[in-house]
Amino acid sequence: MVTGNPFDYQRPLVSGVSLIDRGFELDVLQRAAADRVAIRLASPRRFGKTSLLRAHLELMREAGHRTCYVDLDRVGTVADVADRLVDGLRQLPVDPQRRIERRLSRLGVSVGTGGLTIQVAPRGPGRALGADEARSVVRDLLALPGELGADGGLTVVAMDEFQDLLTADDRLDGVFRSVIQHQVGVAYVFAGSSASLMRELFSDRERPFYGQARPLELPPLPEDETFVYVRDRLPRHPQREAAAAAVVQFAAGHPQRTMLLAHHLYDGLEDPAADETIAAAVLDVALAEMEDVFVAMWANLDRGERAAVVALADGFSPASRRVAEEHGTARSTMQRVVERLEADGQLVLRDDGRLRLLDPLFTEWLRRR
Ligand SMILES: Nc1ncnc2c1ncn2[C@@H]1O[C@H](COP(=O)(O)OP(=O)(O)O)[C@@H](O)[C@H]1O
Ligand SMILES: [Mg+2]
């Protein structure tokens, strides 16, 4: 077994790696599954949705239920959605291949290495699915978990980055809803990173999923538990305790940033000569690693957004008189910028009623500009 750095910050956590906290959320998910209640899980990117979904599915599997994970991240077409459904449903422990392949072959569709293809002429070459064909396939595949429920068992289906469905086709949620609404014995979890799109899908009266899933949010990680988790996984070193406390506090509960800093701290503490400057050095390493990303993020912000994030980084309210005057804009303009940022949910977070930047590293980068 390779025992390397225990802090993985680049992939969703895999089975066997324990999560920090999230006991409450796992509990909510399990109860909801038992009651066949659908859940929608929304949080900014890198807050641990996929890690949580995986942990949930694993617990459900251990309890003897069927599970499957459908990744809709960045699907661009309805055919992509059909492909991802095939990938997900194949995890079901019900002679999955044959059952799925048989269903598809009825529609003239076969699963190849390059995705789904449809046979147009007998024995002719397959071609990629058109949107209407793909929609029929999606409909057909979605019915599968419902059919399994006939044996009285429970199937848990997690759909990750569910809002990306709308990129493929902004009416596809109607297709999903119409197939899954009458299913018994299936518990769905819909996770998504785009707060505004998730709201549009589930809170807009005009949309098929309106009111169809109970909301669950992922808050920042609690400091105490995070500190213990990080400290206990660091190499033994006189600086371990103090440095762990410093990076955990700096990361302010951001799950991925916590793990990123902990990762570099682990490397730093492998040097017995590391001294009390180690936490600051780790921060420099992390900022250097993120430099390109932050430059690109900055370039994508408009004038008002830049003024707002700089104000937040410096600890001011973006819609305050002081900030508005400094940038020569009206407070109402800044207020609208703030509302837009909040609706988008990727840059800011409301914590105890106070708006703050979500990413502690981006905050630090802004302060140092
Ligand atoms: N509960 C947690 N405990 C420890 N690390 C976490 C936790 N949740 C997320 N992370 C860290 O954040 C990173 C991103 O998590 P991920 O599940 O991919 O988030 P999302 O799906 O919301 O984008 C992971 O690689 C991991 O380092
Ligand atoms: Mg994810």
Coordinates of C-alpha atoms and ligand atoms in Angstrom, one line a residue, residues 7-13 18-22 43-52 160-161 193 218 221 229 254-260, ligand 1:
F7 CA -4.9 15.1 2.2
D8 CA -6.4 14.8 -1.3
Y9 CA -7.7 18.0 -2.5
Q10 CA -8.1 17.3 -6.2
R11 CA -10.8 14.6 -6.3
P12 CA -14.0 13.9 -4.5
L13 CA -13.1 11.8 -1.4
S18 CA -13.3 9.7 6.3
L19 CA -15.1 12.9 5.8
I20 CA -14.7 15.8 8.2
D21 CA -18.1 16.3 9.8
R22 CA -21.2 15.8 7.6
S43 CA -23.7 24.2 -2.5
P44 CA -20.9 26.0 -4.2
R45 CA -18.3 24.0 -6.1
R46 CA -15.7 22.2 -4.0
F47 CA -17.8 22.2 -0.9
G48 CA -18.0 18.4 -0.8
K49 CA -21.3 17.4 -2.6
T50 CA -19.8 14.6 -4.6
S51 CA -17.8 13.3 -1.6
L52 CA -21.0 13.4 0.5
D160 CA -24.8 15.0 -9.5
E161 CA -24.6 18.5 -11.1
S193 CA -23.3 23.6 -7.8
L218 CA -23.8 22.1 2.9
L221 CA -16.9 22.8 8.0
Y229 CA -8.9 15.8 11.7
H254 CA -14.0 25.8 3.1
P255 CA -13.6 22.0 2.5
Q256 CA -11.4 22.0 -0.5
R257 CA -9.2 24.9 0.7
T258 CA -8.8 23.2 4.0
M259 CA -7.5 20.0 2.3
L260 CA -5.3 22.0 -0.1
Ligands
LIG1 N1 -16.3 16.5 4.4 C1 -15.1 16.7 3.9 N2 -14.0 16.4 4.6 C2 -12.8 16.5 4.1 N3 -12.5 17.1 2.9 C3 -13.6 17.4 2.1 C4 -14.9 17.2 2.6 N4 -15.8 17.7 1.6 C5 -15.0 18.1 0.6 N5 -13.7 17.9 0.9 C6 -12.5 18.3 0.1 O1 -13.0 19.1 -1.0 C7 -12.7 18.6 -2.2 C8 -13.9 18.8 -3.2 O2 -14.9 18.0 -2.8 P1 -16.1 17.5 -3.8 O3 -16.8 16.4 -3.1 O4 -15.5 17.2 -5.1 O5 -16.9 18.9 -3.9 P2 -18.1 19.3 -4.9 O6 -18.7 18.0 -5.4 O7 -19.0 20.0 -4.1 O8 -17.4 20.1 -6.0 C9 -12.3 17.2 -2.0 O9 -11.2 16.8 -2.9 C10 -11.8 17.2 -0.6 O10 -10.4 17.5 -0.6

